[in-house]
mmCIF file of C-alpha atoms in Angstrom:
data_model
loop_
_atom_site.group_PDB
_atom_site.id
_atom_site.type_symbol
_atom_site.label_atom_id
_atom_site.label_comp_id
_atom_site.label_asym_id
_atom_site.label_seq_id
_atom_site.Cartn_x
_atom_site.Cartn_y
_atom_site.Cartn_z
ATOM 1 C CA MET A 1 -7.936 -24.432 -1.370
ATOM 2 C CA LYS A 2 -9.377 -23.486 2.654
ATOM 3 C CA ALA A 3 -8.178 -19.806 2.316
ATOM 4 C CA LEU A 4 -9.398 -16.892 5.181
ATOM 5 C CA PHE A 5 -8.604 -13.284 5.230
ATOM 6 C CA ILE A 6 -8.700 -10.869 8.076
ATOM 7 C CA GLY A 7 -9.382 -7.683 5.873
ATOM 8 C CA GLY A 8 -10.164 -8.083 2.421
ATOM 9 C CA THR A 9 -12.205 -5.914 1.231
ATOM 10 C CA GLY A 10 -9.319 -3.075 1.179
ATOM 11 C CA THR A 11 -6.250 -2.101 -1.684
ATOM 12 C CA ILE A 12 -4.283 -4.521 -1.633
ATOM 13 C CA SER A 13 -7.031 -7.702 -0.255
ATOM 14 C CA ALA A 14 -10.644 -6.956 -2.529
ATOM 15 C CA ALA A 15 -8.759 -8.025 -6.044
ATOM 16 C CA ILE A 16 -6.838 -10.924 -5.060
ATOM 17 C CA THR A 17 -10.649 -11.897 -3.240
ATOM 18 C CA ARG A 18 -12.102 -11.614 -7.132
ATOM 19 C CA GLN A 19 -9.106 -13.426 -8.724
ATOM 20 C CA LEU A 20 -10.155 -16.817 -6.095
ATOM 21 C CA ALA A 21 -14.047 -15.974 -6.330
ATOM 22 C CA ALA A 22 -13.475 -16.895 -9.505
ATOM 23 C CA GLN A 23 -11.126 -19.691 -9.425
ATOM 24 C CA GLY A 24 -13.408 -22.073 -6.595
ATOM 25 C CA CYS A 25 -11.443 -21.693 -3.860
ATOM 26 C CA GLU A 26 -12.814 -21.318 -0.526
ATOM 27 C CA LEU A 27 -12.482 -18.444 1.112
ATOM 28 C CA TYR A 28 -14.001 -16.730 3.835
ATOM 29 C CA VAL A 29 -13.216 -13.384 5.128
ATOM 30 C CA LEU A 30 -13.073 -12.094 8.638
ATOM 31 C CA ASN A 31 -14.318 -8.694 9.139
ATOM 32 C CA ARG A 32 -16.989 -6.940 11.487
ATOM 33 C CA GLY A 33 -19.635 -6.062 7.640
ATOM 34 C CA THR A 34 -18.991 -2.841 7.149
ATOM 35 C CA ARG A 35 -18.214 -3.230 3.631
ATOM 36 C CA ASN A 36 -19.130 -6.488 2.108
ATOM 37 C CA GLU A 37 -20.805 -5.038 -0.077
ATOM 38 C CA GLY A 38 -18.446 -6.079 -3.195
ATOM 39 C CA LEU A 39 -18.063 -9.889 -2.331
ATOM 40 C CA PRO A 40 -18.635 -12.104 -4.391
ATOM 41 C CA SER A 41 -21.875 -14.166 -3.480
ATOM 42 C CA SER A 42 -18.816 -17.751 -3.602
ATOM 43 C CA VAL A 43 -17.481 -15.946 -0.257
ATOM 44 C CA LYS A 44 -18.149 -16.720 3.117
ATOM 45 C CA THR A 45 -18.576 -14.207 6.196
ATOM 46 C CA LEU A 46 -17.228 -14.188 9.556
ATOM 47 C CA GLU A 47 -18.707 -11.232 10.595
ATOM 48 C CA ALA A 48 -17.003 -9.992 13.984
ATOM 49 C CA ASP A 49 -14.138 -7.213 15.165
ATOM 50 C CA ILE A 50 -10.738 -9.341 14.962
ATOM 51 C CA ASN A 51 -10.033 -7.573 18.563
ATOM 52 C CA ASP A 52 -12.550 -9.461 20.503
ATOM 53 C CA GLU A 53 -10.417 -12.665 20.105
ATOM 54 C CA SER A 54 -12.112 -14.650 22.546
ATOM 55 C CA CYS A 55 -15.411 -14.281 20.052
ATOM 56 C CA VAL A 56 -13.286 -14.988 16.787
ATOM 57 C CA ALA A 57 -11.939 -18.039 18.705
ATOM 58 C CA ASP A 58 -15.369 -19.104 19.052
ATOM 59 C CA LEU A 59 -16.309 -18.361 15.085
ATOM 60 C CA ILE A 60 -13.412 -20.856 14.584
ATOM 61 C CA ARG A 61 -13.312 -23.829 17.197
ATOM 62 C CA ASP A 62 -13.765 -26.575 14.862
ATOM 63 C CA MET A 63 -11.778 -24.405 11.597
ATOM 64 C CA SER A 64 -9.048 -25.262 10.228
ATOM 65 C CA PHE A 65 -7.155 -23.661 7.041
ATOM 66 C CA ASP A 66 -4.755 -24.126 4.197
ATOM 67 C CA VAL A 67 -4.092 -20.321 3.846
ATOM 68 C CA VAL A 68 -4.753 -16.967 7.355
ATOM 69 C CA ALA A 69 -3.487 -13.676 5.899
ATOM 70 C CA ASP A 70 -4.116 -10.349 7.935
ATOM 71 C CA PHE A 71 -4.535 -7.305 5.950
ATOM 72 C CA ILE A 72 -4.600 -5.181 9.143
ATOM 73 C CA ALA A 73 -2.434 -5.830 11.451
ATOM 74 C CA PHE A 74 0.199 -2.980 12.006
ATOM 75 C CA VAL A 75 1.735 -3.329 15.390
ATOM 76 C CA PRO A 76 3.248 -6.900 17.149
ATOM 77 C CA ALA A 77 0.775 -6.767 20.151
ATOM 78 C CA GLN A 78 -2.325 -8.159 16.894
ATOM 79 C CA LEU A 79 -0.033 -11.003 15.666
ATOM 80 C CA GLU A 80 0.746 -12.142 18.667
ATOM 81 C CA ARG A 81 -3.114 -12.454 18.905
ATOM 82 C CA ASP A 82 -3.620 -13.796 15.547
ATOM 83 C CA TYR A 83 -0.872 -16.980 16.469
ATOM 84 C CA ARG A 84 -2.825 -17.443 19.513
ATOM 85 C CA LEU A 85 -6.118 -17.151 17.538
ATOM 86 C CA PHE A 86 -4.098 -19.893 14.550
ATOM 87 C CA ALA A 87 -1.401 -21.938 15.531
ATOM 88 C CA GLY A 88 -2.378 -25.526 15.076
ATOM 89 C CA LYS A 89 -5.056 -23.782 12.311
ATOM 90 C CA THR A 90 -3.267 -23.565 9.328
ATOM 91 C CA LYS A 91 0.170 -24.309 6.359
ATOM 92 C CA GLN A 92 0.503 -20.983 6.185
ATOM 93 C CA PHE A 93 0.171 -18.080 7.649
ATOM 94 C CA ILE A 94 0.605 -14.157 5.341
ATOM 95 C CA PHE A 95 1.469 -10.839 6.706
ATOM 96 C CA ILE A 96 1.359 -7.654 4.510
ATOM 97 C CA SER A 97 4.331 -6.232 5.711
ATOM 98 C CA SER A 98 5.081 -2.904 3.559
ATOM 99 C CA ALA A 99 8.429 -1.893 1.334
ATOM 100 C CA SER A 100 7.958 1.568 3.561
ATOM 101 C CA ALA A 101 9.938 -0.548 6.265
ATOM 102 C CA TYR A 102 13.085 -1.022 4.141
ATOM 103 C CA GLN A 103 16.417 0.294 5.486
ATOM 104 C CA LYS A 104 16.303 4.166 4.746
ATOM 105 C CA PRO A 105 17.965 6.299 3.189
ATOM 106 C CA LEU A 106 18.601 3.378 0.527
ATOM 107 C CA SER A 107 22.242 2.663 0.722
ATOM 108 C CA ASP A 108 21.341 1.339 -3.123
ATOM 109 C CA TYR A 109 18.534 1.432 -5.054
ATOM 110 C CA ARG A 110 18.483 -1.208 -6.013
ATOM 111 C CA VAL A 111 15.635 -3.316 -3.340
ATOM 112 C CA THR A 112 15.169 -6.672 -2.526
ATOM 113 C CA GLU A 113 14.481 -8.428 -0.104
ATOM 114 C CA SER A 114 17.959 -8.762 1.543
ATOM 115 C CA THR A 115 17.578 -4.886 1.460
ATOM 116 C CA PRO A 116 18.055 -3.787 5.258
ATOM 117 C CA LEU A 117 14.684 -2.868 7.582
ATOM 118 C CA ALA A 118 15.293 0.100 9.102
ATOM 119 C CA ASN A 119 13.368 3.449 8.857
ATOM 120 C CA PRO A 120 13.714 6.132 11.484
ATOM 121 C CA TYR A 121 11.499 8.263 10.584
ATOM 122 C CA TRP A 122 8.425 6.863 10.426
ATOM 123 C CA GLU A 123 6.372 4.814 13.777
ATOM 124 C CA TYR A 124 3.519 3.324 10.486
ATOM 125 C CA SER A 125 7.336 1.163 9.614
ATOM 126 C CA ARG A 126 9.391 0.951 12.422
ATOM 127 C CA ASN A 127 6.047 -1.015 14.003
ATOM 128 C CA LYS A 128 5.946 -3.750 10.370
ATOM 129 C CA ILE A 129 9.755 -3.996 10.890
ATOM 130 C CA ALA A 130 8.433 -5.434 14.720
ATOM 131 C CA CYS A 131 5.494 -8.069 13.205
ATOM 132 C CA GLU A 132 8.392 -8.759 10.449
ATOM 133 C CA GLU A 133 10.618 -10.306 13.622
ATOM 134 C CA TYR A 134 7.949 -10.961 16.091
ATOM 135 C CA LEU A 135 7.195 -13.836 13.418
ATOM 136 C CA MET A 136 10.518 -15.144 12.501
ATOM 137 C CA LYS A 137 10.786 -15.394 15.728
ATOM 138 C CA GLN A 138 7.229 -17.597 16.343
ATOM 139 C CA TYR A 139 9.149 -19.329 12.832
ATOM 140 C CA ARG A 140 12.414 -20.067 13.773
ATOM 141 C CA GLU A 141 11.086 -21.756 17.519
ATOM 142 C CA GLN A 142 7.292 -22.806 17.178
ATOM 143 C CA ARG A 143 7.342 -23.552 12.896
ATOM 144 C CA PHE A 144 4.775 -21.176 12.633
ATOM 145 C CA PRO A 145 4.136 -21.395 8.731
ATOM 146 C CA ILE A 146 5.245 -17.517 8.254
ATOM 147 C CA THR A 147 5.080 -15.596 5.073
ATOM 148 C CA ILE A 148 6.064 -12.069 4.484
ATOM 149 C CA VAL A 149 5.042 -10.402 1.622
ATOM 150 C CA ARG A 150 5.878 -6.538 1.938
ATOM 151 C CA PRO A 151 3.248 -4.455 -1.102
ATOM 152 C CA SER A 152 5.391 -0.985 -2.116
ATOM 153 C CA HIS A 153 2.689 1.738 -3.868
ATOM 154 C CA THR A 154 -0.536 0.071 -4.549
ATOM 155 C CA TYR A 155 -4.108 0.962 -5.941
ATOM 156 C CA ASP A 156 -7.047 0.038 -7.033
ATOM 157 C CA GLU A 157 -9.747 1.993 -8.729
ATOM 158 C CA ARG A 158 -11.364 4.226 -5.652
ATOM 159 C CA SER A 159 -8.265 5.449 -5.291
ATOM 160 C CA ILE A 160 -5.501 7.863 -7.156
ATOM 161 C CA PRO A 161 -1.670 7.439 -6.319
ATOM 162 C CA LEU A 162 -0.081 10.813 -5.550
ATOM 163 C CA GLY A 163 2.666 11.381 -3.752
ATOM 164 C CA VAL A 164 0.967 14.655 -1.639
ATOM 165 C CA HIS A 165 -2.304 14.752 -0.646
ATOM 166 C CA GLY A 166 -5.271 15.317 2.243
ATOM 167 C CA SER A 167 -6.133 13.348 5.144
ATOM 168 C CA LYS A 168 -9.354 13.475 3.210
ATOM 169 C CA GLY A 169 -7.308 11.450 0.376
ATOM 170 C CA SER A 170 -5.849 12.263 -3.821
ATOM 171 C CA TRP A 171 -9.275 13.873 -5.480
ATOM 172 C CA GLN A 172 -8.527 17.535 -4.197
ATOM 173 C CA VAL A 173 -5.258 17.166 -6.097
ATOM 174 C CA ALA A 174 -7.193 15.471 -9.267
ATOM 175 C CA LYS A 175 -10.203 18.879 -8.863
ATOM 176 C CA ARG A 176 -7.092 21.536 -8.435
ATOM 177 C CA MET A 177 -6.037 19.723 -12.517
ATOM 178 C CA LEU A 178 -9.571 19.691 -14.015
ATOM 179 C CA GLU A 179 -9.641 23.172 -12.790
ATOM 180 C CA GLY A 180 -6.348 24.717 -14.224
ATOM 181 C CA LYS A 181 -4.882 25.327 -10.206
ATOM 182 C CA PRO A 182 -1.300 24.822 -9.895
ATOM 183 C CA VAL A 183 -0.518 21.246 -8.416
ATOM 184 C CA LEU A 184 2.664 20.017 -5.892
ATOM 185 C CA ILE A 185 5.447 17.696 -6.278
ATOM 186 C CA HIS A 186 7.043 17.019 -4.316
ATOM 187 C CA GLY A 187 11.350 17.537 -4.712
ATOM 188 C CA ASP A 188 12.821 18.243 -8.170
ATOM 189 C CA GLY A 189 9.684 15.210 -9.496
ATOM 190 C CA THR A 190 12.743 13.431 -10.762
ATOM 191 C CA SER A 191 13.378 10.530 -7.991
ATOM 192 C CA LEU A 192 12.004 7.013 -9.564
ATOM 193 C CA TRP A 193 8.804 5.099 -7.913
ATOM 194 C CA THR A 194 7.066 1.644 -8.411
ATOM 195 C CA MET A 195 2.375 2.384 -8.812
ATOM 196 C CA THR A 196 1.511 -1.850 -9.305
ATOM 197 C CA HIS A 197 -1.677 -2.463 -9.687
ATOM 198 C CA ASN A 198 -4.153 -4.719 -7.380
ATOM 199 C CA GLU A 199 -5.022 -7.340 -10.196
ATOM 200 C CA ASP A 200 -1.583 -7.453 -10.883
ATOM 201 C CA PHE A 201 -0.571 -7.772 -6.737
ATOM 202 C CA ALA A 202 -3.570 -10.041 -6.162
ATOM 203 C CA LYS A 203 -1.370 -12.728 -9.377
ATOM 204 C CA GLY A 204 1.627 -12.681 -7.442
ATOM 205 C CA PHE A 205 -0.081 -13.215 -4.327
ATOM 206 C CA ILE A 206 -2.200 -15.750 -4.895
ATOM 207 C CA GLY A 207 1.070 -17.645 -6.398
ATOM 208 C CA LEU A 208 3.035 -16.909 -3.077
ATOM 209 C CA MET A 209 -0.858 -19.249 -0.502
ATOM 210 C CA GLY A 210 -0.028 -22.766 -0.808
ATOM 211 C CA ASN A 211 3.687 -22.761 -1.823
ATOM 212 C CA LEU A 212 5.374 -24.149 0.391
ATOM 213 C CA HIS A 213 8.673 -22.385 -1.150
ATOM 214 C CA ALA A 214 7.171 -19.765 0.881
ATOM 215 C CA ILE A 215 7.610 -21.030 4.054
ATOM 216 C CA GLY A 216 9.836 -19.143 6.195
ATOM 217 C CA GLU A 217 10.598 -16.243 3.579
ATOM 218 C CA SER A 218 9.429 -12.330 2.740
ATOM 219 C CA VAL A 219 9.227 -11.877 -1.106
ATOM 220 C CA GLN A 220 7.899 -8.249 -2.788
ATOM 221 C CA ILE A 221 5.633 -7.993 -5.000
ATOM 222 C CA THR A 222 5.263 -4.526 -7.297
ATOM 223 C CA SER A 223 5.650 -3.882 -10.488
ATOM 224 C CA ASP A 224 8.758 -3.999 -12.170
ATOM 225 C CA GLU A 225 7.898 -0.785 -14.105
ATOM 226 C CA SER A 226 9.936 3.157 -12.862
ATOM 227 C CA LEU A 227 8.913 6.207 -13.069
ATOM 228 C CA THR A 228 9.757 9.197 -11.901
ATOM 229 C CA TRP A 229 6.792 11.660 -10.201
ATOM 230 C CA ASN A 230 6.266 13.921 -12.636
ATOM 231 C CA GLN A 231 5.787 10.879 -15.782
ATOM 232 C CA ILE A 232 2.793 9.421 -12.381
ATOM 233 C CA TYR A 233 1.628 13.670 -12.444
ATOM 234 C CA THR A 234 1.545 13.499 -15.454
ATOM 235 C CA ALA A 235 -0.483 9.855 -16.732
ATOM 236 C CA ILE A 236 -2.630 11.305 -14.349
ATOM 237 C CA ALA A 237 -3.002 14.459 -15.754
ATOM 238 C CA ASP A 238 -3.481 12.727 -19.581
ATOM 239 C CA ALA A 239 -6.624 10.648 -17.783
ATOM 240 C CA LEU A 240 -8.782 13.653 -16.211
ATOM 241 C CA ASP A 241 -7.734 14.714 -20.155
ATOM 242 C CA VAL A 242 -5.867 18.528 -18.715
ATOM 243 C CA PRO A 243 -2.401 19.634 -18.944
ATOM 244 C CA LEU A 244 0.200 19.406 -16.120
ATOM 245 C CA SER A 245 0.387 22.889 -13.808
ATOM 246 C CA ALA A 246 2.626 21.504 -11.775
ATOM 247 C CA VAL A 247 4.746 23.279 -9.025
ATOM 248 C CA HIS A 248 8.331 21.785 -7.488
ATOM 249 C CA ALA A 249 8.665 22.097 -3.891
ATOM 250 C CA PRO A 250 11.020 20.443 -1.200
ATOM 251 C CA SER A 251 10.275 17.669 0.064
ATOM 252 C CA GLU A 252 11.763 18.473 4.308
ATOM 253 C CA PHE A 253 9.748 22.182 3.313
ATOM 254 C CA LEU A 254 6.479 21.232 2.427
ATOM 255 C CA ALA A 255 6.672 18.001 5.348
ATOM 256 C CA ALA A 256 7.734 21.206 8.345
ATOM 257 C CA CYS A 257 5.233 23.026 6.988
ATOM 258 C CA SER A 258 1.415 20.083 7.248
ATOM 259 C CA ARG A 259 0.135 19.905 10.133
ATOM 260 C CA GLU A 260 -1.075 16.629 8.084
ATOM 261 C CA ASP A 261 2.575 13.045 8.909
ATOM 262 C CA PHE A 262 4.541 13.852 6.026
ATOM 263 C CA THR A 263 7.466 12.840 7.618
ATOM 264 C CA GLY A 264 6.922 9.144 7.636
ATOM 265 C CA GLY A 265 4.758 8.531 3.961
ATOM 266 C CA LEU A 266 7.358 11.237 2.754
ATOM 267 C CA ILE A 267 10.688 11.900 4.550
ATOM 268 C CA GLY A 268 10.216 8.221 5.059
ATOM 269 C CA ASP A 269 9.008 6.527 1.465
ATOM 270 C CA LYS A 270 8.453 8.015 -1.442
ATOM 271 C CA ALA A 271 11.729 10.730 -1.491
ATOM 272 C CA ASN A 272 12.982 8.135 -2.072
ATOM 273 C CA SER A 273 14.323 6.918 -5.069
ATOM 274 C CA VAL A 274 12.884 2.947 -4.983
ATOM 275 C CA VAL A 275 13.827 0.138 -8.486
ATOM 276 C CA PHE A 276 12.116 -2.686 -6.531
ATOM 277 C CA ASP A 277 14.377 -6.420 -7.720
ATOM 278 C CA ASN A 278 11.048 -9.258 -8.467
ATOM 279 C CA ALA A 279 13.430 -12.267 -8.753
ATOM 280 C CA LYS A 280 13.133 -13.928 -5.950
ATOM 281 C CA LEU A 281 9.215 -13.714 -6.914
ATOM 282 C CA LYS A 282 9.765 -14.871 -10.011
ATOM 283 C CA ARG A 283 10.677 -17.836 -8.992
ATOM 284 C CA LEU A 284 9.035 -18.707 -6.911
ATOM 285 C CA VAL A 285 5.442 -17.609 -8.449
ATOM 286 C CA PRO A 286 7.612 -18.282 -12.614
ATOM 287 C CA GLY A 287 5.513 -17.112 -15.306
ATOM 288 C CA PHE A 288 4.415 -14.189 -12.691
ATOM 289 C CA THR A 289 4.539 -10.198 -14.279
ATOM 290 C CA ALA A 290 2.858 -7.008 -14.278
ATOM 291 C CA ASP A 291 0.855 -6.879 -17.113
ATOM 292 C CA ILE A 292 -0.807 -3.029 -17.269
ATOM 293 C CA ARG A 293 1.039 -0.648 -17.342
ATOM 294 C CA PHE A 294 0.546 3.571 -14.782
ATOM 295 C CA ASP A 295 -0.590 4.833 -18.136
ATOM 296 C CA GLN A 296 -3.552 2.355 -18.796
ATOM 297 C CA GLY A 297 -4.303 1.476 -15.122
ATOM 298 C CA ILE A 298 -4.767 5.328 -14.106
ATOM 299 C CA LYS A 299 -7.561 6.058 -16.718
ATOM 300 C CA ARG A 300 -9.340 3.286 -15.298
ATOM 301 C CA THR A 301 -8.475 4.733 -11.701
ATOM 302 C CA VAL A 302 -9.578 8.450 -12.237
ATOM 303 C CA ALA A 303 -12.866 6.040 -15.317
ATOM 304 C CA HIS A 304 -13.960 4.651 -12.489
ATOM 305 C CA ILE A 305 -14.245 8.152 -9.901
ATOM 306 C CA LEU A 306 -15.571 10.109 -12.487
ATOM 307 C CA ALA A 307 -18.713 8.363 -12.727
ATOM 308 C CA HIS A 308 -19.101 7.590 -8.902
ATOM 309 C CA PRO A 309 -19.364 10.763 -7.226
ATOM 310 C CA GLU A 310 -19.168 9.010 -3.662
ATOM 311 C CA LEU A 311 -15.935 9.128 -4.169
ATOM 312 C CA GLN A 312 -14.984 12.755 -4.939
ATOM 313 C CA ARG A 313 -14.584 13.975 -1.124
ATOM 314 C CA GLU A 314 -13.559 16.575 -1.132
ATOM 315 C CA ASP A 315 -10.595 18.652 0.685
ATOM 316 C CA PRO A 316 -10.632 21.757 1.689
ATOM 317 C CA GLU A 317 -8.665 22.748 4.053
ATOM 318 C CA PHE A 318 -6.062 20.958 1.655
ATOM 319 C CA ASP A 319 -7.053 22.740 -1.550
ATOM 320 C CA ALA A 320 -6.442 25.882 0.980
ATOM 321 C CA TRP A 321 -3.038 24.662 2.306
ATOM 322 C CA CYS A 322 -1.706 24.105 -1.761
ATOM 323 C CA ASP A 323 -2.579 27.339 -2.141
ATOM 324 C CA SER A 324 -0.453 28.984 0.598
ATOM 325 C CA VAL A 325 2.566 26.960 0.087
ATOM 326 C CA ILE A 326 2.593 28.447 -3.873
ATOM 327 C CA ALA A 327 2.477 31.483 -3.492
ATOM 328 C CA ALA A 328 5.378 31.126 -0.719
ATOM 329 C CA LEU A 329 7.101 29.805 -2.762
ATOM 330 C CA ASP A 330 6.748 33.312 -5.020
ATOM 331 C CA GLU A 331 7.497 35.165 -2.332
ATOM 332 C CA ALA A 332 10.499 33.586 -1.166
ATOM 333 C CA ALA A 333 12.224 33.583 -4.593
ATOM 334 C CA SER A 334 10.358 36.616 -5.571
ATOM 335 C CA ALA A 335 12.732 37.821 -1.960
ATOM 336 C CA VAL A 336 15.470 37.021 -3.471
ATOM 337 C CA ARG A 337 14.835 38.490 -7.158
ATOM 338 C CA ARG A 338 15.065 42.190 -5.376
ATOM 339 C CA SER A 339 17.417 41.054 -3.078
ATOM 340 C CA LEU A 340 19.806 40.813 -5.459
ATOM 341 C CA ALA A 341 18.577 44.027 -7.677
ATOM 342 C CA ASP A 342 19.392 45.940 -4.425
#
């Protein structure tokens, strides 16, 4: 198989790249070359900015592929560019959408590919929906051989997956745990969520590559494991070998008092209970299973981050915000108690 990845070094794509290289795939990655140091030696690089359409067109002028996958397309204009570049040059074009595009709030917590797409809370998700609509139009009218993949919360060894964190990533929450400070969990921590290790995601994705039954289809790839946010944070604390000290706060309150845009990622995504039905994926990729349980995968992630100080990006602004939110919740509870005592 001859494949081209636009991107190829991110959380989702890095594991796919490694597994394909190990299988002997003729794999090309097209990116700006700023994060290619970890690529397997067999992977061929095409160094360019995908947004420089004329440059990319020159690079691939005499090339064609069995599969082209774009991991860094977020708005329809980028898919329009991809169509101009790759129509007639690939047997399959895979777009990485997002499970956040599904209906919010959900009418049924069990999510399948037929769950309506509608997220009024998050522009990111609405853009992904518009991208899907554009590609389906090209499939129906031009027979452009598309496959749409919808990941949910996928993680790797480089970042701890969380519900609430600052703009510099998740390390500051882990640091608070290590220091014995309380951490914020949205809601009461009992809503259900799904975490998928990128190595498991890669197995499902590779099974869709070159799969004629996947053409014209939308497919979600997630673990079958459902966890509460309390369980997720407990597993992270266990991996750090510290007790969990948690403070629960309403999602709406966190979104209202944060400088970060929590409305989309929290109200429009993580605050909702979701349980994914992966029956369609398992029909298309017989034998697929997500093997890495979260409590096992997060231990690998934490060990890697603790061994790599460059991944430990501190965020004092977020740390101070957590302290102020927790203090405000304590003061509100105290004020109510005082009013009842009067």
